[in-house]
mmCIF file of C-alpha atoms and ligand atoms in Angstrom:
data_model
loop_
_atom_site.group_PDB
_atom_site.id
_atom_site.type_symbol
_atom_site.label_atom_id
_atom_site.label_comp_id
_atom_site.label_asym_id
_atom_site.label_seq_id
_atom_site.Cartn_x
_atom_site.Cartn_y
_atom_site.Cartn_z
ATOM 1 C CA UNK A 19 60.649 7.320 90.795
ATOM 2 C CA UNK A 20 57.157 7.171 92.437
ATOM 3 C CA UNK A 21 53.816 9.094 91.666
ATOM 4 C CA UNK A 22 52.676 10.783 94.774
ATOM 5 C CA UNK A 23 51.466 7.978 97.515
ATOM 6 C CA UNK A 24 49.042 7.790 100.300
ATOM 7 C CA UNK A 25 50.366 7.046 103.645
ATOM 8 C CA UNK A 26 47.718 4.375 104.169
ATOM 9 C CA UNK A 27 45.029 2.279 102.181
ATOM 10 C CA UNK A 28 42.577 0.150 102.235
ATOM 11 C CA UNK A 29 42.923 -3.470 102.068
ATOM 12 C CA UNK A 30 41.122 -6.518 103.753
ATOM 13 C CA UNK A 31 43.693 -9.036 106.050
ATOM 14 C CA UNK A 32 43.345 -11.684 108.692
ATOM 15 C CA UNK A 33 44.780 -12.072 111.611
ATOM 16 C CA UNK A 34 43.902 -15.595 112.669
ATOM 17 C CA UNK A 35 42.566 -18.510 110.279
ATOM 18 C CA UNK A 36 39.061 -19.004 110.534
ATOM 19 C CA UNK A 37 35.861 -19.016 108.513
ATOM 20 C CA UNK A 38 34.873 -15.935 106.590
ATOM 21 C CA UNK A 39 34.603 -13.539 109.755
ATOM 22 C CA UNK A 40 38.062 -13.946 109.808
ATOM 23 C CA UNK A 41 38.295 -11.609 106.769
ATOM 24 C CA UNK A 42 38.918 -7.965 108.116
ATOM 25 C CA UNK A 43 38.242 -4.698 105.783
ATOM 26 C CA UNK A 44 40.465 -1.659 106.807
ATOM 27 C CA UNK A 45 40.688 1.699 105.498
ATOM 28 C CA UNK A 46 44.089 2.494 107.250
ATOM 29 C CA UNK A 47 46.815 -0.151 106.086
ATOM 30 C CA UNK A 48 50.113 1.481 105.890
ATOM 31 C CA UNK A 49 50.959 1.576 102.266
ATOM 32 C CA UNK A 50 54.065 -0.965 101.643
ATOM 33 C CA UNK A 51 57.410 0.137 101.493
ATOM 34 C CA UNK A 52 59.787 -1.411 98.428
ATOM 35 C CA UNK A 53 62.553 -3.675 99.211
ATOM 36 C CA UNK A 54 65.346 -4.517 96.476
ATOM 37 C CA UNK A 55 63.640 -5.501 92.897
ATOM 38 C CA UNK A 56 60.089 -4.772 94.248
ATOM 39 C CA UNK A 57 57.228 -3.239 92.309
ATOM 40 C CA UNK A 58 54.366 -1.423 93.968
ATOM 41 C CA UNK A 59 51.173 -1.751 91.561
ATOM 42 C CA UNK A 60 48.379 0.327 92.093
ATOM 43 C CA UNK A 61 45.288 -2.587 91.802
ATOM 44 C CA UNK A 62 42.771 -1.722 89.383
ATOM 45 C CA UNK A 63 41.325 -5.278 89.619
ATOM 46 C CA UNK A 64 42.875 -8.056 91.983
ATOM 47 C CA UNK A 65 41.638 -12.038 91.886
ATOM 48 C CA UNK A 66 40.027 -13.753 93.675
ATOM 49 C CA UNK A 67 41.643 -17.596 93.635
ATOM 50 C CA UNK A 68 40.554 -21.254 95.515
ATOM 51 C CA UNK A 69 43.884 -21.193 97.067
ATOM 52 C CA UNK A 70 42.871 -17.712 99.299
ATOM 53 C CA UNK A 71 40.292 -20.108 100.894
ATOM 54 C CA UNK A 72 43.156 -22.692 102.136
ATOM 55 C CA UNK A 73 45.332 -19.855 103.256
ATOM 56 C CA UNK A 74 42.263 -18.752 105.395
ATOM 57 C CA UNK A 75 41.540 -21.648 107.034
ATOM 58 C CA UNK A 76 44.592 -23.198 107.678
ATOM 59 C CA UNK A 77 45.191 -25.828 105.156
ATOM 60 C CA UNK A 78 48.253 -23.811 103.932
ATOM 61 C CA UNK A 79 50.373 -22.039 106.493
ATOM 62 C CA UNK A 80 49.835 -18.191 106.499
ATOM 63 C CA UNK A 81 53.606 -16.863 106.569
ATOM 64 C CA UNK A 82 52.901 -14.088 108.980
ATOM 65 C CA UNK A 83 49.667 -12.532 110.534
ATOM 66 C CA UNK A 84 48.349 -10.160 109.872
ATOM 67 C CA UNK A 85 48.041 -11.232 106.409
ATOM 68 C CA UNK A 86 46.392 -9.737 103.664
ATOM 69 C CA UNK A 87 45.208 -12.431 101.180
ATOM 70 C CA UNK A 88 45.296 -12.284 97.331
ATOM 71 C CA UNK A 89 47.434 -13.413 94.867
ATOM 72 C CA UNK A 90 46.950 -11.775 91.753
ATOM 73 C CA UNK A 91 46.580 -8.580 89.880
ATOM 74 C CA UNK A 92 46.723 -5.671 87.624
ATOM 75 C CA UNK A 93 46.797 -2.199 87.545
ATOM 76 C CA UNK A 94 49.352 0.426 86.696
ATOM 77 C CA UNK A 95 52.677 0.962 87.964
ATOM 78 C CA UNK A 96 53.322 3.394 91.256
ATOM 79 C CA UNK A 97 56.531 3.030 92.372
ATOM 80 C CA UNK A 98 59.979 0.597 91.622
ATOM 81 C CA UNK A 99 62.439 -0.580 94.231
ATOM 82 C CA UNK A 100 65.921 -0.281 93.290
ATOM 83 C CA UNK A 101 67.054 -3.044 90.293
ATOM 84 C CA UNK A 102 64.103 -4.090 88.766
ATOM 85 C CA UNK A 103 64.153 -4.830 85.072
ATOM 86 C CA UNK A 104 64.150 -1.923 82.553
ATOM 87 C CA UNK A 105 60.367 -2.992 80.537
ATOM 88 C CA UNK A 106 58.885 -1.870 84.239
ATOM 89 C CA UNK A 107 58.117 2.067 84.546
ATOM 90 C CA UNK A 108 56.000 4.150 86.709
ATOM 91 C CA UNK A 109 52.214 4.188 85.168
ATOM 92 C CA UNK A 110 53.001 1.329 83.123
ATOM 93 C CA UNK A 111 50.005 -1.399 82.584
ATOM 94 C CA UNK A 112 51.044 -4.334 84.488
ATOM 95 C CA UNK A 113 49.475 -7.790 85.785
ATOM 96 C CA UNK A 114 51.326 -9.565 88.404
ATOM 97 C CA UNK A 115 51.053 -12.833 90.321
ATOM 98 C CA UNK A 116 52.405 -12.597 94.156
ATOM 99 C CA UNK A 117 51.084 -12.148 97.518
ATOM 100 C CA UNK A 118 48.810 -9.191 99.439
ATOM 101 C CA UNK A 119 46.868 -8.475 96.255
ATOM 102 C CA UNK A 120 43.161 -7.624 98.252
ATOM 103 C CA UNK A 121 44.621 -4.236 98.784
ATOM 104 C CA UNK A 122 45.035 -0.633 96.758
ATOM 105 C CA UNK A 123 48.633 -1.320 96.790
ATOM 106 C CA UNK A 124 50.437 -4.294 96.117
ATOM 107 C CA UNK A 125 54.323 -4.738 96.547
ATOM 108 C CA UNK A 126 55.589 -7.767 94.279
ATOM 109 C CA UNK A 127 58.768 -9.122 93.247
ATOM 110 C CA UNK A 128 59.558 -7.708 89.453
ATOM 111 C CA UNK A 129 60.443 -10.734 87.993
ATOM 112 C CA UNK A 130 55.945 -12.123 88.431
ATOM 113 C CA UNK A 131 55.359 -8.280 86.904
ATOM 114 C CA UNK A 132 54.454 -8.063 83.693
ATOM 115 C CA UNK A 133 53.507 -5.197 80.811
ATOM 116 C CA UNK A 134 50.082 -6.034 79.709
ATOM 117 C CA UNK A 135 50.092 -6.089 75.605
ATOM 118 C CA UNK A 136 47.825 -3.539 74.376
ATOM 119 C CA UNK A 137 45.693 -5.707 73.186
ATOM 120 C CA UNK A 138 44.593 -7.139 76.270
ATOM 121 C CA UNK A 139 42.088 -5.426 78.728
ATOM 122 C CA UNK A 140 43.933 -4.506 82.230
ATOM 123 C CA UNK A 141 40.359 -6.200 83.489
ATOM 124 C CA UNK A 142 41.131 -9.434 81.281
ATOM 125 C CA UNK A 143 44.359 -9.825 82.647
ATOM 126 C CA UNK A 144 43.825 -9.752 86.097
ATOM 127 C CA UNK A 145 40.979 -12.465 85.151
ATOM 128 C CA UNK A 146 42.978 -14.674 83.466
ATOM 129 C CA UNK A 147 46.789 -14.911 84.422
ATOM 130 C CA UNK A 148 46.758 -17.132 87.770
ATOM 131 C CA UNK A 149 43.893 -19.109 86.505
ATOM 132 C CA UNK A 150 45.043 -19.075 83.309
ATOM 133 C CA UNK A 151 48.576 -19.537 83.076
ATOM 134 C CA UNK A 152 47.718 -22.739 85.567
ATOM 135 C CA UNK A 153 45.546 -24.031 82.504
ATOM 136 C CA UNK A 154 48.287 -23.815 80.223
ATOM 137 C CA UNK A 155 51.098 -24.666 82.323
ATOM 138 C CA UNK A 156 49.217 -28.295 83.159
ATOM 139 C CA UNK A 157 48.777 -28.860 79.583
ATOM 140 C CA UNK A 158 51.963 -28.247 78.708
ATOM 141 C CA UNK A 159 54.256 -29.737 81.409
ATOM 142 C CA UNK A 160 51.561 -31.912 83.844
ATOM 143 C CA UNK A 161 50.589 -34.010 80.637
ATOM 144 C CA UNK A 162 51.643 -32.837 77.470
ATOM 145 C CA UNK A 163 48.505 -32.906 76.002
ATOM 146 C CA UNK A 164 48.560 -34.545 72.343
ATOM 147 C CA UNK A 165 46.303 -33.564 69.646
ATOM 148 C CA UNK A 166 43.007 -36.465 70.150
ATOM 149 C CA UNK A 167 43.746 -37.115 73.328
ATOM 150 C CA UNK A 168 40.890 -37.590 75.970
ATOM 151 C CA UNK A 169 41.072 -35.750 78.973
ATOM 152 C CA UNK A 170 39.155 -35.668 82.108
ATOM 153 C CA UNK A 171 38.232 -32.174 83.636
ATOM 154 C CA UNK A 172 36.836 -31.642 87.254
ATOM 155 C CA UNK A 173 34.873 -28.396 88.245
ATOM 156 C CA UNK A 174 35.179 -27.609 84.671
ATOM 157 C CA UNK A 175 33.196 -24.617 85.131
ATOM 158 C CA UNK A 176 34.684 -22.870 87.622
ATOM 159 C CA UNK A 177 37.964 -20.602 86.841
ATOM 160 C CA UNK A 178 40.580 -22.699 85.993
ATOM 161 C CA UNK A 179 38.307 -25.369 84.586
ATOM 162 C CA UNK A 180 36.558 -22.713 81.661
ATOM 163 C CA UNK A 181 40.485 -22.200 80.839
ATOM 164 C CA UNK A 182 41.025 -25.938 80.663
ATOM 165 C CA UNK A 183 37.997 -26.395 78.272
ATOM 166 C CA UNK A 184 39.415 -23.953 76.109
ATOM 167 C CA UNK A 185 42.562 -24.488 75.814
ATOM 168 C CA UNK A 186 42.343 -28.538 75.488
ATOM 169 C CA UNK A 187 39.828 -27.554 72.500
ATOM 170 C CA UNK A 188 42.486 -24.960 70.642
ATOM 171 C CA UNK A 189 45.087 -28.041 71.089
ATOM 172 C CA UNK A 190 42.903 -30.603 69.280
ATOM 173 C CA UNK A 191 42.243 -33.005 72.634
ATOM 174 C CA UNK A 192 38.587 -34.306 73.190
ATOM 175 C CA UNK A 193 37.566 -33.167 76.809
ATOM 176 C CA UNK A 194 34.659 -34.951 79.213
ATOM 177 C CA UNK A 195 34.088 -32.094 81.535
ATOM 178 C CA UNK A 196 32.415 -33.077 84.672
ATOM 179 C CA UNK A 197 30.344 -29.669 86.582
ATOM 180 C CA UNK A 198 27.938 -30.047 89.249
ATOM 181 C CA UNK A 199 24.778 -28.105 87.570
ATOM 182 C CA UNK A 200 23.289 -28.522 84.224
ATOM 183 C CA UNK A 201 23.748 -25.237 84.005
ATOM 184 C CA UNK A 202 27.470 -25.227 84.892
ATOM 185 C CA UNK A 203 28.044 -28.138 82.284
ATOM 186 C CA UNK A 204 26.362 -26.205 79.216
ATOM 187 C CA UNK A 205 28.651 -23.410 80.550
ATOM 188 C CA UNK A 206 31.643 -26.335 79.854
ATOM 189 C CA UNK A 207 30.435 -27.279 76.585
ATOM 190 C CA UNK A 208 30.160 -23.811 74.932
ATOM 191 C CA UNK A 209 33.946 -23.560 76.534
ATOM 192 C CA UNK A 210 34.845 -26.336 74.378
ATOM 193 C CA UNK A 211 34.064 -29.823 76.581
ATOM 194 C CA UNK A 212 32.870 -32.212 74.340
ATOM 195 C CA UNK A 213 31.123 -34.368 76.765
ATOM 196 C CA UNK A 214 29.892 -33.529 80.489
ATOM 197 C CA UNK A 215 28.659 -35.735 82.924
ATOM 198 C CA UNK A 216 27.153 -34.657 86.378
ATOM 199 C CA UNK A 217 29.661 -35.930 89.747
ATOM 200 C CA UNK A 218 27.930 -35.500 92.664
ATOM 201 C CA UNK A 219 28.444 -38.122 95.126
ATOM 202 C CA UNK A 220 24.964 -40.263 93.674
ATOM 203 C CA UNK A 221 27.058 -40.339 90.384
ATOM 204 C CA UNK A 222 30.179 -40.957 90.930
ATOM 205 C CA UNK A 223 30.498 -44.211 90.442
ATOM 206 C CA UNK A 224 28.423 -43.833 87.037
ATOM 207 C CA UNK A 225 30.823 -41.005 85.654
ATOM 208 C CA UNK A 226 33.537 -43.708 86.052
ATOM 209 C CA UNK A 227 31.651 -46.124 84.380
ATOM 210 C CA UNK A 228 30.628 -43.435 81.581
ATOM 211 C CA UNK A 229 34.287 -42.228 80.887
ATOM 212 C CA UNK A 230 35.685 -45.962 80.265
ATOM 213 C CA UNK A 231 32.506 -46.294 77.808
ATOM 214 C CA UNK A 232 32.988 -42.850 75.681
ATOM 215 C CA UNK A 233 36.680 -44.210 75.512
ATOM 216 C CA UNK A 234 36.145 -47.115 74.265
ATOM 217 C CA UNK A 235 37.151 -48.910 77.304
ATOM 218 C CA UNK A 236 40.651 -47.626 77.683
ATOM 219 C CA UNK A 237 40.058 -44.401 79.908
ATOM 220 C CA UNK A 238 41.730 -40.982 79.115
ATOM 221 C CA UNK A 239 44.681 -39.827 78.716
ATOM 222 C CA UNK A 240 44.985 -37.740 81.714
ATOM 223 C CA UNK A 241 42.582 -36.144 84.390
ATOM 224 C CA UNK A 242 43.017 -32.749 85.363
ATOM 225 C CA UNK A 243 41.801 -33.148 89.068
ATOM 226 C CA UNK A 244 41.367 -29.810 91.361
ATOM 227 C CA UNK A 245 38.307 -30.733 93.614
ATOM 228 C CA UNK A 246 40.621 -33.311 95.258
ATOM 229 C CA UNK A 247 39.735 -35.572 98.132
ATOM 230 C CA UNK A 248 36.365 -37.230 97.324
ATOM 231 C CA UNK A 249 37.082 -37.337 93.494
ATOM 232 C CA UNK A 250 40.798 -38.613 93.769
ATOM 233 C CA UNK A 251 39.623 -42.246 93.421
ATOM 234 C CA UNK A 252 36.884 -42.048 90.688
ATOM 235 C CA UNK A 253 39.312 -39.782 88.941
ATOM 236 C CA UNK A 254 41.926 -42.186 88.996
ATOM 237 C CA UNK A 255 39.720 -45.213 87.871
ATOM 238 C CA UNK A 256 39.188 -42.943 84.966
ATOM 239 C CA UNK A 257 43.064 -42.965 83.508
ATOM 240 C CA UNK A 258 44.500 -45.374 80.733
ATOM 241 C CA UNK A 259 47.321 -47.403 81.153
ATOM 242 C CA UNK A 260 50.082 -45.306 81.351
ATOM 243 C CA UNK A 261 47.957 -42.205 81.523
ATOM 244 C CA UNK A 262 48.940 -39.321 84.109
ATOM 245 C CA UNK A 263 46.869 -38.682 87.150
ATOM 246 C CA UNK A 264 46.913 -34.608 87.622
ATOM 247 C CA UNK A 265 45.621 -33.870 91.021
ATOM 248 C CA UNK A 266 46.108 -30.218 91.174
ATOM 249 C CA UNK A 267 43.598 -28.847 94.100
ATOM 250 C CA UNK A 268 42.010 -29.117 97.467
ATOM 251 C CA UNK A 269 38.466 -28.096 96.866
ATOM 252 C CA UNK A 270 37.136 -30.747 98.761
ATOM 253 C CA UNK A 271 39.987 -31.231 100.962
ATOM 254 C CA UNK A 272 43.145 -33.127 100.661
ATOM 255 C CA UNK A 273 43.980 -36.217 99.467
ATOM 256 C CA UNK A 274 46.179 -38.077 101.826
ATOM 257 C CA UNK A 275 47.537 -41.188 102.391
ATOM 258 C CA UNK A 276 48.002 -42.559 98.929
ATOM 259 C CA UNK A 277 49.505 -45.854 98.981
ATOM 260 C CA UNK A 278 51.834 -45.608 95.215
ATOM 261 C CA UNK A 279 51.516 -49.500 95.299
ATOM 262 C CA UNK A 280 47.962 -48.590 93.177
ATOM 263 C CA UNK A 281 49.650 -47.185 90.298
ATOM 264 C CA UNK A 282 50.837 -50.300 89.149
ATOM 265 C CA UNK A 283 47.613 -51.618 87.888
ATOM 266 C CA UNK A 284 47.659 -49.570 84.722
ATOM 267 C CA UNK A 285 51.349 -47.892 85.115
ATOM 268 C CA UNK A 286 49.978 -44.497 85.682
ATOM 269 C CA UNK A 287 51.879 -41.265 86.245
ATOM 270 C CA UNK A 288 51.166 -39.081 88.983
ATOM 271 C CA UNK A 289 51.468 -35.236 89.703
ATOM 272 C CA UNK A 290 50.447 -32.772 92.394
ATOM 273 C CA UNK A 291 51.959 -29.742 91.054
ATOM 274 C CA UNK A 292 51.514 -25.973 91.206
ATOM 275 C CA UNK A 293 51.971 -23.046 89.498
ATOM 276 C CA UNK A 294 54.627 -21.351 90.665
ATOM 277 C CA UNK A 295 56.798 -24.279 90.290
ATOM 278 C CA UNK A 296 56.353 -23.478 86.288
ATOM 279 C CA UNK A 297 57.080 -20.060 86.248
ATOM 280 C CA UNK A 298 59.530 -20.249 88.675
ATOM 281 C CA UNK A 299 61.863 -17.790 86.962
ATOM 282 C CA UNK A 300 61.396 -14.583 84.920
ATOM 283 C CA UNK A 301 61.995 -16.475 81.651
ATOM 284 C CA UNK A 302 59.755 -19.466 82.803
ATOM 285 C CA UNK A 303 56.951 -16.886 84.064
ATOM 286 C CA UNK A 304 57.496 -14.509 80.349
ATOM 287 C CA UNK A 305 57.141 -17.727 78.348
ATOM 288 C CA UNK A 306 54.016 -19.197 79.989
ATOM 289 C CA UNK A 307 52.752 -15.780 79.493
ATOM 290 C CA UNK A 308 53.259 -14.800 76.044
ATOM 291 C CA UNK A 309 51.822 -18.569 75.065
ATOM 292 C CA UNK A 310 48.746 -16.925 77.254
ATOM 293 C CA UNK A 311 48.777 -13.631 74.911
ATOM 294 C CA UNK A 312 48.658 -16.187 72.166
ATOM 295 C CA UNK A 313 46.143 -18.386 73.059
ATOM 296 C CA UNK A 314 44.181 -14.875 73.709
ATOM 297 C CA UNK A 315 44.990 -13.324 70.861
ATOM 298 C CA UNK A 316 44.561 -15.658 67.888
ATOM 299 C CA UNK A 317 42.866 -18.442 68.854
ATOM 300 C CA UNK A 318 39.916 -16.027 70.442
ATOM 301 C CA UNK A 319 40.169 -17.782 74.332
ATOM 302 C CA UNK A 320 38.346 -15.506 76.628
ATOM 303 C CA UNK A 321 37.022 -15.443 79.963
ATOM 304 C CA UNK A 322 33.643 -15.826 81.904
ATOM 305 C CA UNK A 323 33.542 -13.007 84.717
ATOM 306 C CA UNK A 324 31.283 -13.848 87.373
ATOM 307 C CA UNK A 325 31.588 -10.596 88.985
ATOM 308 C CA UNK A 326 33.429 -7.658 90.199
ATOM 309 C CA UNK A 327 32.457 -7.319 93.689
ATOM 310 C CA UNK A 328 34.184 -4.351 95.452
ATOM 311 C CA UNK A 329 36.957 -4.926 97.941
ATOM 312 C CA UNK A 330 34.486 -4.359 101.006
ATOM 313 C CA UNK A 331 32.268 -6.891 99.854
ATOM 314 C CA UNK A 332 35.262 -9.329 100.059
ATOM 315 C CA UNK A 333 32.537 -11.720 102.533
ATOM 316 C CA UNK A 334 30.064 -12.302 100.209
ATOM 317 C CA UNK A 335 32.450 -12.604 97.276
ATOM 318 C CA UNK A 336 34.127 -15.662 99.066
ATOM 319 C CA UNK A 337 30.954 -17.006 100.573
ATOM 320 C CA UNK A 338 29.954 -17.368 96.639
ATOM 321 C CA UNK A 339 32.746 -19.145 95.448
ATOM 322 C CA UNK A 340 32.953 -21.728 98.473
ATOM 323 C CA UNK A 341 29.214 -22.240 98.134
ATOM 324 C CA UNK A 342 30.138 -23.667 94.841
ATOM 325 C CA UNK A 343 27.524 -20.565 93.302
ATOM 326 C CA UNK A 344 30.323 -19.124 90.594
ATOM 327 C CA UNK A 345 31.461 -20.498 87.406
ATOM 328 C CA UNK A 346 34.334 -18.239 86.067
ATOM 329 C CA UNK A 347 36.213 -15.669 87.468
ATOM 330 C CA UNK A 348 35.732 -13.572 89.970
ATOM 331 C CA UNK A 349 37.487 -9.457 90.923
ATOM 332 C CA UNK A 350 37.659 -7.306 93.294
ATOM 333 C CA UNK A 351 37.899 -3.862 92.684
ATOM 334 C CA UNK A 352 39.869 -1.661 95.961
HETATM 335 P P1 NDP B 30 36.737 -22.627 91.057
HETATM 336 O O1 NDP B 30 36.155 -21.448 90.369
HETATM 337 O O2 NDP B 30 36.989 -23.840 90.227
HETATM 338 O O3 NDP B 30 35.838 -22.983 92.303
HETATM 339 C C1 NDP B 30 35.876 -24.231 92.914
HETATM 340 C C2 NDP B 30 34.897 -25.240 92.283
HETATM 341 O O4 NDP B 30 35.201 -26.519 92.817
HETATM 342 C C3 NDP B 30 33.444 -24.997 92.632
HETATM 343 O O5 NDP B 30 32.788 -24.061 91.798
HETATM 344 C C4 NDP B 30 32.863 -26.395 92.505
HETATM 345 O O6 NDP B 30 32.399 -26.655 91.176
HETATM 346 C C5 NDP B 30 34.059 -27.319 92.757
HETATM 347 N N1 NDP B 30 33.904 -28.080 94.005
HETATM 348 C C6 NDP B 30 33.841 -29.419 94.066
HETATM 349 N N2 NDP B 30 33.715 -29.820 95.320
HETATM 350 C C7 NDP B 30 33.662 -28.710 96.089
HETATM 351 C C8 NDP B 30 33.523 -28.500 97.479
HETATM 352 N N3 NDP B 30 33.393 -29.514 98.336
HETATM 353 N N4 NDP B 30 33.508 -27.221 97.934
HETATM 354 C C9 NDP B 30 33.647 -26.195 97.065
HETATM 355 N N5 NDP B 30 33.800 -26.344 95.734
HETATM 356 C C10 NDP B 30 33.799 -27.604 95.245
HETATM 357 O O7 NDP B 30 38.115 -22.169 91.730
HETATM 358 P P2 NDP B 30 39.529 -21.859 91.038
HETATM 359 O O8 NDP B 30 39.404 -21.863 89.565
HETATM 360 O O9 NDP B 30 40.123 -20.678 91.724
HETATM 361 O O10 NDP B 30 40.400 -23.100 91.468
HETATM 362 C C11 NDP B 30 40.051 -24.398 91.016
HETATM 363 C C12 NDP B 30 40.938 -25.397 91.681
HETATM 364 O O11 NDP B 30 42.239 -25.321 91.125
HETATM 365 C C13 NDP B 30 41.091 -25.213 93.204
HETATM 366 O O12 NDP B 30 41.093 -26.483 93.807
HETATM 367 C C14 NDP B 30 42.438 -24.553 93.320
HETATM 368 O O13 NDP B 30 43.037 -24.801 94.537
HETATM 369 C C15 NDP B 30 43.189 -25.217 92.173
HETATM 370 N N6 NDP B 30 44.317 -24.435 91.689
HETATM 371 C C16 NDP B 30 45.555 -24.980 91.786
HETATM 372 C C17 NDP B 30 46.651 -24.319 91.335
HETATM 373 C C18 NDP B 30 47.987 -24.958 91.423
HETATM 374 O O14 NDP B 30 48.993 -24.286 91.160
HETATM 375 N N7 NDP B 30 48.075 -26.212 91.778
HETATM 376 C C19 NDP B 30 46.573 -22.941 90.800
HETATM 377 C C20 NDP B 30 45.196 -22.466 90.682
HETATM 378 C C21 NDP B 30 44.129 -23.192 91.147
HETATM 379 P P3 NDP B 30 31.183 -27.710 90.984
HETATM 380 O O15 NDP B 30 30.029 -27.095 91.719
HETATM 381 O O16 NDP B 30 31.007 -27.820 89.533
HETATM 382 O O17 NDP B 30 31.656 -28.984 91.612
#
């Protein structure tokens, strides 16, 4: 069953990779047909995520052009492809993670939709799941994070990072958040960090130093790394023996060329995982997410917003988050 549906929408897609004039708004996108176990949700807010930068320019592959970027979102039900699962109805609150989310209409595979609980805000969701769910699924299954244990947070003020503070505070670990702006770290520490140090490229060096002295010498037990190639190494310096080495994003460009010989020194773990490896199935995806609804719930997590730009303003929203000028989350609304 489907509520009555344009013929076309708007929606903003690339054809090539490139820098931000890449990014093309349209008003006259064919709305997407359903294939077997799809969902078509109607955005009411979509997010914006680091990873539609690397799509963009080429670090990951686009799987067809044109492409319309955006991974997440929520909104209400508007239509259901034949066998999707029976919680899923037509004008039913839903968040979903996927693909072609900077759009009106979204088609995703049913088993990354999800009822929103009525507690939770259809704008809240869309703000937290990818960003979110990331958070928790590193603390659970990148290092499982034990109650007093240090850990190391990069860019801990942007979106995933203000989850990370959070969450590693409701689990009882002791977080150094490093931020580029004084104002960005205070942002950390009322998230939860208990420390924050500054990491530009005059400091690195020093935040290394600084971690090993607030621990006592030994280092923490993990780092939760997503700015990637020119923190990898200081990062790394940073982890006990037998700590884990989380190097979870690009936003200084790969790291490459990692010789594993290093990790012998202090018989460190290393992971470069990513979300959707977590939540790879239905079940997977359900559990992270009801932990999420938890987390939200009763221990009071919530998120910063940054802004809700709307879809047409899709240029400046992205020049603001790759100008390092956010902290938080932020939406679109189509
Ligand atoms: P953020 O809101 O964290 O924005 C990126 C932040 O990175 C900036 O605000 C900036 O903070 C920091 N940064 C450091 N160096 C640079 C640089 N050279 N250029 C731009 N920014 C830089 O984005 P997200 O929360 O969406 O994503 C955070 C990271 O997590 C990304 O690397 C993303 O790819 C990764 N990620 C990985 C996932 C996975 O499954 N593996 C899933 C989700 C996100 P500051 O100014 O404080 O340095």
């Amino acid at each position: 069953m489907a509520t009555s549906l344009p013929k076309t929408m708007k929606g903003v897609w690339i054809e090539e990779n490139g820098g931000v004039e890449v990014l093309q708004y349209k008003t006259d996108i064919p709305v997407p047909e359903l294939k077997e176990g799809e969902v078509l949700v109607k955005n009411e807010f979509v997010g914006i995520n680091y990873i539609d930068t690397y799509f963009r320019k080429g670090l990951y592959e686009l799987p067809h052009t044109p492409y319309i970027l955006g991974r997440e979102g929520s909104g209400t039900v508007a239509a259901l492809g034949p066998n999707c699962p029976s919680d899923l109805s037509v004008n039913k609150r839903v968040v979903y993670m996927g693909q072609y989310a900077y759009a009106e209409y979204t088609p995703v595979a049913s088993k990354y939709v999800t009822p929103i609980p009525d507690s939770i805000s259809t704008k809240l969701a869309a703000a937290a799941v990818l960003q979110a769910l990331t958070a928790v699924t590193l603390i659970r299954e990148a290092h499982a994070v034990q109650k007093g244990d240090w850990i190391l947070v990069t860019a801990a003020a942007g979106g995933v990072g203000l989850w990370l503070c959070q969450l590693l505070k409701a689990v009882g670990a002791r977080t150094i958040a490093t931020a580029s702006t004084e104002e960005k770290r205070e942002l950390a520490k009322k998230n939860g960090a208990e420390i924050t140090l500054g990491y530009e490229e005059e400091n690195r060096d020093d935040f290394t130093k600084k971690v090993l002295e607030i621990t006592g010498g030994e280092g923490v037990a993990a780092v939760f790394d997503s700015v990637g190639k020119v923190t990898f190494d200081a990062s790394l310096a940073c982890v006990k023996r037998k700590g884990t080495m989380v190097s979870f994003g690009n936003a200084s460009g790969a790291v490459t060329g990692f010789a594993l010989g290093r990790l012998a020194a202090k018989n460190v773990k290393i992971v470069r995982p990513t979300l959707f490896n977590y939540i790879f199935t239905r079940e997977e995806y359900q559990q992270y997410a009801d932990e999420l609804w938890k987390f939200i719930e009763k221990d009071g997590l919530n998120v910063q917003i940054h802004d809700v730009y709307p879809l047409k303003d899709i240029v400046r929203a992205t020049q603001d988050i790759e100008g390092r000028k956010t902290t938080g989350k932020l939406l679109l609304q189509p």
